Tab-separated table of C-alpha atoms in Angstrom:
chain	number	residue	atom	x	y	z
B	932	MET	CA	45.449	-68.159	138.374
B	933	THR	CA	48.539	-66.789	140.145
B	934	ASP	CA	51.574	-68.922	141.104
B	935	ASP	CA	50.737	-68.951	144.823
B	936	GLN	CA	47.445	-70.681	144.345
B	937	PRO	CA	47.582	-74.526	144.141
B	938	LYS	CA	46.742	-75.998	140.637
B	939	ARG	CA	43.767	-78.272	140.550
B	940	LYS	CA	44.205	-81.790	139.473
B	941	GLY	CA	41.746	-83.778	137.444
B	942	TRP	CA	40.474	-87.245	138.363
B	943	LYS	CA	43.368	-88.891	136.612
B	944	ALA	CA	45.445	-87.716	139.538
B	945	TYR	CA	43.449	-90.033	141.844
B	946	PHE	CA	44.181	-93.060	139.843
B	947	GLU	CA	47.885	-92.705	139.189
B	948	PHE	CA	49.717	-95.611	140.642
B	949	SER	CA	53.160	-94.859	139.361
B	950	GLU	CA	54.550	-94.096	142.807
B	951	VAL	CA	53.020	-97.284	144.340
B	952	LEU	CA	54.579	-99.274	141.354
B	953	GLY	CA	57.847	-97.527	141.771
B	954	TYR	CA	57.997	-98.318	145.475
B	955	PHE	CA	57.739	-102.129	144.535
B	956	PHE	CA	59.961	-102.257	141.464
B	957	ARG	CA	62.787	-99.723	142.270
B	958	LYS	CA	66.414	-100.493	141.938
B	959	PRO	CA	68.413	-101.020	144.937
B	960	ASP	CA	70.277	-97.695	145.920
B	961	PRO	CA	73.879	-98.277	147.086
B	962	ASP	CA	73.806	-95.290	149.372
B	963	ARG	CA	70.789	-96.388	151.413
B	964	PRO	CA	71.678	-97.855	154.594
B	965	LYS	CA	71.300	-101.555	155.008
B	966	SER	CA	69.757	-102.780	158.268
B	967	PHE	CA	67.471	-105.678	159.297
B	968	SER	CA	65.078	-103.122	160.857
B	969	LEU	CA	64.881	-101.090	157.663
B	970	LYS	CA	64.283	-104.056	155.499
B	971	MET	CA	61.497	-105.367	157.887
B	972	MET	CA	59.820	-102.073	157.911
B	973	HIS	CA	59.864	-101.785	153.986
B	974	GLY	CA	58.397	-105.401	153.907
B	975	VAL	CA	55.629	-104.718	156.265
B	976	ASN	CA	54.822	-101.571	154.249
B	977	LYS	CA	54.690	-103.575	151.139
B	978	ILE	CA	52.380	-105.989	152.751
B	979	SER	CA	50.000	-103.262	154.012
B	980	ILE	CA	49.775	-101.601	150.519
B	981	ILE	CA	48.991	-104.929	148.944
B	982	MET	CA	46.262	-105.625	151.636
B	983	PHE	CA	44.866	-102.159	151.228
B	984	LEU	CA	44.713	-102.541	147.427
B	985	LEU	CA	43.128	-105.833	147.814
B	986	GLY	CA	40.451	-104.593	150.260
B	987	VAL	CA	39.632	-101.656	147.836
B	988	ILE	CA	39.276	-104.026	144.968
B	989	TYR	CA	37.081	-106.341	147.096
B	990	LEU	CA	34.768	-103.556	148.152
B	991	ILE	CA	34.505	-102.261	144.512
B	992	VAL	CA	33.571	-105.780	143.347
B	993	ARG	CA	31.227	-106.381	146.105
B	994	GLN	CA	29.376	-102.943	145.316
B	995	LEU	CA	29.195	-103.855	141.498
B	996	SER	CA	27.803	-107.209	142.129
B	997	TYR	CA	24.607	-106.067	143.986
């Protein structure tokens, strides 16, 4: 495989949640701007990620129960 071809990732890459967990549990950055709009945007993003993950878990559990 040459360097210009993309490397194939295995199934492990699909179930890697380190970036999602890092978004929730990161340390505050002093260089990041602090505005009300930005805080609300990140709050809505966190709520939407949680709702999505709960929906996926619900669908998996529903499929397994039949």
